[in-house]
Amino acid sequence: MANIFLQPFQFEFFRNGILVAVIVGGLCGLIGVYIVLRGMSYIGHGLSHAIFGGAVVSFIMSWNFYLGAGLWGFVAAVLINQTVRRTKINADAAIGVITTASFAVGVALISRYRRFTQSFDAALFGNILGVTTQDLWVVSAVAALIAVAIFLIYKQLLFVTFDSEVARVYGVKTEWVDTFFALILASALIASMQILGVTLIAAALVIPAISARLLTDSFNRMVILSTLCGASTGFVGMYLSFYIDIASGASIVLLQASGFGLALIFSSLRKRASQRIVHTHL
């Protein structure tokens, strides 16, 4: 049993990969709480597709991947936010138009140039083999900066998350908070691409947070549970990816989906038990 646990650690790519998976899983779990409570579950899916377009452009232009794709994702997020604020278009429609167009740019460029490597398979589906020591340092730095940023604007972000209109009345600069959160989200998506892939990042952002929401009504407990869920499924998912030989993103998200199923069952049983107690006292 110990050999099964320790054997993968003889490979550098696995050591790097599992650390990145834990960091990315926890990071997605943390940010996912704000996304779910804001009713923005679709934004992760949309922005990840927008960032893919930026990643392709960065490759063609020989730009740094993280800077190019990150800037592209941030601009897409700001465009979505401004479109919703300044027009009659709702958020889902704005996300659908802007991010799908960006993804289409990426697909068009890939089909036009046809000189892309397997790194784009990793960008789509996640791949632990592509995680380098440099990636580990970049992801760690991004996660640390995001954690510090959320801590610094914790009160404002929480206020805007629960009621942006009231927050505006009390003097909170909601547009600035939304823009700052868009930068945080874009950075987190970039950090997650290598492990989770574009197609599955949205699930990793939403599932841990929804599972935590089923288990508690407390915001603080929800943050803790969601972060732990993301980090632990990242850890276990990497082992599944290694031994079953499937994409790392798929193994992590399948574990999270299983956890959601268990949380749903537990929540239903708890609700029924509470109803029985009420009926008994009546």
Short mmCIF file of N, CA and C in Angstrom, two decimals, residues 155-254:
data_model
loop_
_atom_site.label_atom_id
_atom_site.label_comp_id
_atom_site.label_asym_id
_atom_site.label_seq_id
_atom_site.Cartn_x
_atom_site.Cartn_y
_atom_site.Cartn_z
N LYS A 155 -14.19 42.56 2.84
CA LYS A 155 -15.46 43.17 3.23
C LYS A 155 -16.23 43.71 2.02
N GLN A 156 -15.50 44.45 1.16
CA GLN A 156 -16.15 45.01 -0.02
C GLN A 156 -16.66 43.92 -0.96
N LEU A 157 -15.82 42.89 -1.16
CA LEU A 157 -16.20 41.81 -2.06
C LEU A 157 -17.41 41.05 -1.52
N LEU A 158 -17.42 40.83 -0.21
CA LEU A 158 -18.54 40.13 0.41
C LEU A 158 -19.82 40.95 0.30
N PHE A 159 -19.72 42.25 0.51
CA PHE A 159 -20.87 43.15 0.44
C PHE A 159 -21.46 43.13 -0.97
N VAL A 160 -20.59 43.27 -1.98
CA VAL A 160 -21.04 43.30 -3.37
C VAL A 160 -21.60 41.94 -3.78
N THR A 161 -21.02 40.89 -3.26
CA THR A 161 -21.49 39.54 -3.59
C THR A 161 -22.93 39.31 -3.16
N PHE A 162 -23.28 39.77 -1.97
CA PHE A 162 -24.62 39.52 -1.44
C PHE A 162 -25.65 40.54 -1.91
N ASP A 163 -25.25 41.81 -2.08
CA ASP A 163 -26.20 42.82 -2.53
C ASP A 163 -25.46 44.03 -3.07
N SER A 164 -25.24 44.03 -4.38
CA SER A 164 -24.43 45.09 -4.99
C SER A 164 -25.14 46.45 -4.93
N GLU A 165 -26.48 46.44 -5.02
CA GLU A 165 -27.21 47.70 -4.99
C GLU A 165 -27.07 48.38 -3.63
N VAL A 166 -27.23 47.63 -2.57
CA VAL A 166 -27.08 48.18 -1.23
C VAL A 166 -25.63 48.61 -0.99
N ALA A 167 -24.70 47.82 -1.49
CA ALA A 167 -23.28 48.16 -1.35
C ALA A 167 -22.98 49.50 -2.00
N ARG A 168 -23.58 49.74 -3.17
CA ARG A 168 -23.38 51.02 -3.87
C ARG A 168 -23.94 52.18 -3.05
N VAL A 169 -25.09 51.97 -2.44
CA VAL A 169 -25.71 53.01 -1.61
C VAL A 169 -24.81 53.37 -0.43
N TYR A 170 -24.12 52.37 0.13
CA TYR A 170 -23.24 52.60 1.27
C TYR A 170 -21.85 53.08 0.86
N GLY A 171 -21.66 53.39 -0.39
CA GLY A 171 -20.41 54.00 -0.84
C GLY A 171 -19.35 53.05 -1.36
N VAL A 172 -19.69 51.76 -1.48
CA VAL A 172 -18.73 50.80 -2.03
C VAL A 172 -18.63 51.00 -3.54
N LYS A 173 -17.43 51.10 -4.04
CA LYS A 173 -17.23 51.27 -5.49
C LYS A 173 -17.38 49.92 -6.16
N THR A 174 -18.63 49.56 -6.45
CA THR A 174 -18.94 48.22 -6.95
C THR A 174 -18.29 47.93 -8.30
N GLU A 175 -18.20 48.94 -9.16
CA GLU A 175 -17.59 48.72 -10.47
C GLU A 175 -16.11 48.37 -10.32
N TRP A 176 -15.44 49.05 -9.39
CA TRP A 176 -14.03 48.75 -9.13
C TRP A 176 -13.88 47.35 -8.55
N VAL A 177 -14.76 46.97 -7.65
CA VAL A 177 -14.71 45.64 -7.04
C VAL A 177 -14.94 44.57 -8.10
N ASP A 178 -15.92 44.79 -8.98
CA ASP A 178 -16.20 43.82 -10.05
C ASP A 178 -15.01 43.68 -11.00
N THR A 179 -14.38 44.79 -11.33
CA THR A 179 -13.21 44.75 -12.22
C THR A 179 -12.05 44.02 -11.56
N PHE A 180 -11.84 44.30 -10.29
CA PHE A 180 -10.77 43.63 -9.54
C PHE A 180 -11.03 42.13 -9.44
N PHE A 181 -12.28 41.76 -9.22
CA PHE A 181 -12.63 40.34 -9.15
C PHE A 181 -12.43 39.66 -10.50
N ALA A 182 -12.71 40.39 -11.58
CA ALA A 182 -12.48 39.85 -12.92
C ALA A 182 -11.00 39.53 -13.14
N LEU A 183 -10.12 40.42 -12.64
CA LEU A 183 -8.68 40.18 -12.73
C LEU A 183 -8.29 38.96 -11.91
N ILE A 184 -8.85 38.82 -10.72
CA ILE A 184 -8.58 37.66 -9.87
C ILE A 184 -9.02 36.38 -10.57
N LEU A 185 -10.22 36.39 -11.14
CA LEU A 185 -10.76 35.20 -11.80
C LEU A 185 -9.93 34.82 -13.02
N ALA A 186 -9.56 35.80 -13.83
CA ALA A 186 -8.74 35.53 -15.02
C ALA A 186 -7.39 34.92 -14.62
N SER A 187 -6.79 35.44 -13.56
CA SER A 187 -5.50 34.92 -13.08
C SER A 187 -5.65 33.48 -12.60
N ALA A 188 -6.73 33.19 -11.88
CA ALA A 188 -6.96 31.83 -11.39
C ALA A 188 -7.18 30.85 -12.54
N LEU A 189 -7.88 31.27 -13.56
CA LEU A 189 -8.13 30.40 -14.72
C LEU A 189 -6.84 30.08 -15.46
N ILE A 190 -5.98 31.09 -15.60
CA ILE A 190 -4.69 30.87 -16.26
C ILE A 190 -3.87 29.85 -15.46
N ALA A 191 -3.85 30.01 -14.16
CA ALA A 191 -3.08 29.11 -13.30
C ALA A 191 -3.62 27.68 -13.36
N SER A 192 -4.90 27.53 -13.67
CA SER A 192 -5.54 26.22 -13.63
C SER A 192 -5.50 25.46 -14.95
N MET A 193 -5.18 26.13 -16.02
CA MET A 193 -5.32 25.52 -17.35
C MET A 193 -4.49 24.26 -17.54
N GLN A 194 -3.25 24.26 -17.05
CA GLN A 194 -2.36 23.13 -17.28
C GLN A 194 -2.87 21.85 -16.63
N ILE A 195 -3.49 21.97 -15.46
CA ILE A 195 -3.98 20.80 -14.74
C ILE A 195 -5.40 20.42 -15.14
N LEU A 196 -6.28 21.42 -15.22
CA LEU A 196 -7.70 21.14 -15.44
C LEU A 196 -8.12 21.21 -16.90
N GLY A 197 -7.46 22.04 -17.67
CA GLY A 197 -7.86 22.21 -19.06
C GLY A 197 -9.03 23.18 -19.19
N VAL A 198 -9.14 23.81 -20.35
CA VAL A 198 -10.18 24.80 -20.61
C VAL A 198 -11.58 24.22 -20.42
N THR A 199 -11.78 22.99 -20.86
CA THR A 199 -13.12 22.42 -20.89
C THR A 199 -13.66 22.08 -19.51
N LEU A 200 -12.80 21.98 -18.49
CA LEU A 200 -13.25 21.51 -17.19
C LEU A 200 -13.03 22.50 -16.04
N ILE A 201 -12.43 23.64 -16.34
CA ILE A 201 -12.17 24.62 -15.28
C ILE A 201 -13.46 25.08 -14.62
N ALA A 202 -14.49 25.31 -15.43
CA ALA A 202 -15.75 25.81 -14.88
C ALA A 202 -16.32 24.86 -13.84
N ALA A 203 -16.21 23.57 -14.10
CA ALA A 203 -16.73 22.58 -13.15
C ALA A 203 -15.96 22.64 -11.84
N ALA A 204 -14.64 22.80 -11.92
CA ALA A 204 -13.81 22.86 -10.71
C ALA A 204 -14.08 24.13 -9.91
N LEU A 205 -14.54 25.17 -10.57
CA LEU A 205 -14.90 26.40 -9.88
C LEU A 205 -16.24 26.28 -9.16
N VAL A 206 -17.17 25.57 -9.79
CA VAL A 206 -18.55 25.56 -9.30
C VAL A 206 -18.87 24.40 -8.37
N ILE A 207 -18.41 23.18 -8.70
CA ILE A 207 -18.84 21.99 -7.97
C ILE A 207 -18.46 22.02 -6.48
N PRO A 208 -17.20 22.32 -6.12
CA PRO A 208 -16.88 22.37 -4.68
C PRO A 208 -17.73 23.39 -3.92
N ALA A 209 -17.96 24.55 -4.54
CA ALA A 209 -18.74 25.59 -3.88
C ALA A 209 -20.20 25.18 -3.70
N ILE A 210 -20.78 24.56 -4.71
CA ILE A 210 -22.17 24.10 -4.60
C ILE A 210 -22.28 22.99 -3.56
N SER A 211 -21.32 22.08 -3.56
CA SER A 211 -21.32 20.99 -2.56
C SER A 211 -21.26 21.56 -1.15
N ALA A 212 -20.39 22.55 -0.96
CA ALA A 212 -20.27 23.19 0.36
C ALA A 212 -21.56 23.91 0.73
N ARG A 213 -22.20 24.52 -0.27
CA ARG A 213 -23.46 25.24 -0.01
C ARG A 213 -24.55 24.28 0.47
N LEU A 214 -24.52 23.05 -0.03
CA LEU A 214 -25.51 22.05 0.40
C LEU A 214 -25.30 21.62 1.85
N LEU A 215 -24.06 21.76 2.31
CA LEU A 215 -23.71 21.25 3.64
C LEU A 215 -23.79 22.31 4.74
N THR A 216 -23.80 23.59 4.37
CA THR A 216 -23.80 24.62 5.41
C THR A 216 -24.44 25.90 4.90
N ASP A 217 -25.00 26.68 5.82
CA ASP A 217 -25.54 27.99 5.50
C ASP A 217 -24.60 29.12 5.91
N SER A 218 -23.50 28.77 6.54
CA SER A 218 -22.52 29.75 7.00
C SER A 218 -21.53 30.07 5.88
N PHE A 219 -21.32 31.36 5.63
CA PHE A 219 -20.39 31.76 4.57
C PHE A 219 -18.97 31.30 4.88
N ASN A 220 -18.51 31.51 6.11
CA ASN A 220 -17.14 31.13 6.47
C ASN A 220 -16.92 29.63 6.35
N ARG A 221 -17.90 28.85 6.83
CA ARG A 221 -17.77 27.39 6.71
C ARG A 221 -17.83 26.95 5.25
N MET A 222 -18.62 27.66 4.47
CA MET A 222 -18.71 27.36 3.04
C MET A 222 -17.36 27.57 2.36
N VAL A 223 -16.68 28.65 2.70
CA VAL A 223 -15.36 28.94 2.13
C VAL A 223 -14.37 27.83 2.51
N ILE A 224 -14.38 27.44 3.79
CA ILE A 224 -13.45 26.41 4.26
C ILE A 224 -13.73 25.06 3.59
N LEU A 225 -15.00 24.67 3.56
CA LEU A 225 -15.37 23.37 2.98
C LEU A 225 -15.07 23.33 1.48
N SER A 226 -15.38 24.41 0.78
CA SER A 226 -15.15 24.45 -0.66
C SER A 226 -13.66 24.40 -0.98
N THR A 227 -12.87 25.13 -0.23
CA THR A 227 -11.41 25.14 -0.45
C THR A 227 -10.82 23.76 -0.16
N LEU A 228 -11.23 23.14 0.94
CA LEU A 228 -10.74 21.81 1.28
C LEU A 228 -11.18 20.77 0.25
N CYS A 229 -12.40 20.88 -0.21
CA CYS A 229 -12.90 19.96 -1.23
C CYS A 229 -12.08 20.06 -2.50
N GLY A 230 -11.81 21.29 -2.94
CA GLY A 230 -11.01 21.49 -4.15
C GLY A 230 -9.60 20.95 -4.00
N ALA A 231 -8.96 21.23 -2.86
CA ALA A 231 -7.59 20.79 -2.64
C ALA A 231 -7.50 19.27 -2.53
N SER A 232 -8.41 18.66 -1.79
CA SER A 232 -8.36 17.21 -1.57
C SER A 232 -8.67 16.44 -2.85
N THR A 233 -9.63 16.91 -3.64
CA THR A 233 -9.92 16.23 -4.90
C THR A 233 -8.78 16.42 -5.90
N GLY A 234 -8.09 17.56 -5.80
CA GLY A 234 -6.90 17.74 -6.63
C GLY A 234 -5.83 16.72 -6.30
N PHE A 235 -5.64 16.46 -5.00
CA PHE A 235 -4.63 15.50 -4.54
C PHE A 235 -4.98 14.08 -4.99
N VAL A 236 -6.20 13.64 -4.67
CA VAL A 236 -6.61 12.28 -5.01
C VAL A 236 -6.75 12.11 -6.52
N GLY A 237 -7.25 13.16 -7.18
CA GLY A 237 -7.44 13.09 -8.62
C GLY A 237 -6.14 12.88 -9.38
N MET A 238 -5.05 13.42 -8.87
CA MET A 238 -3.76 13.23 -9.52
C MET A 238 -3.33 11.76 -9.46
N TYR A 239 -3.61 11.10 -8.35
CA TYR A 239 -3.31 9.67 -8.27
C TYR A 239 -4.13 8.87 -9.27
N LEU A 240 -5.40 9.19 -9.36
CA LEU A 240 -6.25 8.50 -10.34
C LEU A 240 -5.75 8.74 -11.75
N SER A 241 -5.35 9.97 -12.03
CA SER A 241 -4.84 10.30 -13.35
C SER A 241 -3.58 9.49 -13.67
N PHE A 242 -2.74 9.33 -12.67
CA PHE A 242 -1.48 8.61 -12.86
C PHE A 242 -1.72 7.12 -13.09
N TYR A 243 -2.55 6.50 -12.25
CA TYR A 243 -2.72 5.05 -12.30
C TYR A 243 -3.72 4.58 -13.35
N ILE A 244 -4.75 5.38 -13.63
CA ILE A 244 -5.75 4.97 -14.61
C ILE A 244 -5.39 5.49 -16.00
N ASP A 245 -4.44 6.41 -16.07
CA ASP A 245 -3.99 7.00 -17.33
C ASP A 245 -5.12 7.75 -18.04
N ILE A 246 -5.72 8.69 -17.31
CA ILE A 246 -6.72 9.58 -17.90
C ILE A 246 -6.29 11.02 -17.64
N ALA A 247 -6.92 11.95 -18.34
CA ALA A 247 -6.57 13.37 -18.19
C ALA A 247 -6.77 13.80 -16.74
N SER A 248 -5.83 14.59 -16.22
CA SER A 248 -5.89 15.00 -14.83
C SER A 248 -7.14 15.81 -14.53
N GLY A 249 -7.52 16.69 -15.45
CA GLY A 249 -8.71 17.50 -15.24
C GLY A 249 -9.96 16.65 -15.09
N ALA A 250 -10.06 15.60 -15.94
CA ALA A 250 -11.24 14.73 -15.89
C ALA A 250 -11.31 13.98 -14.57
N SER A 251 -10.18 13.46 -14.10
CA SER A 251 -10.19 12.69 -12.84
C SER A 251 -10.57 13.58 -11.66
N ILE A 252 -10.07 14.81 -11.65
CA ILE A 252 -10.39 15.73 -10.55
C ILE A 252 -11.87 16.10 -10.56
N VAL A 253 -12.39 16.43 -11.72
CA VAL A 253 -13.79 16.85 -11.81
C VAL A 253 -14.73 15.68 -11.52
N LEU A 254 -14.38 14.49 -11.95
CA LEU A 254 -15.23 13.32 -11.66
C LEU A 254 -15.30 13.07 -10.15
#
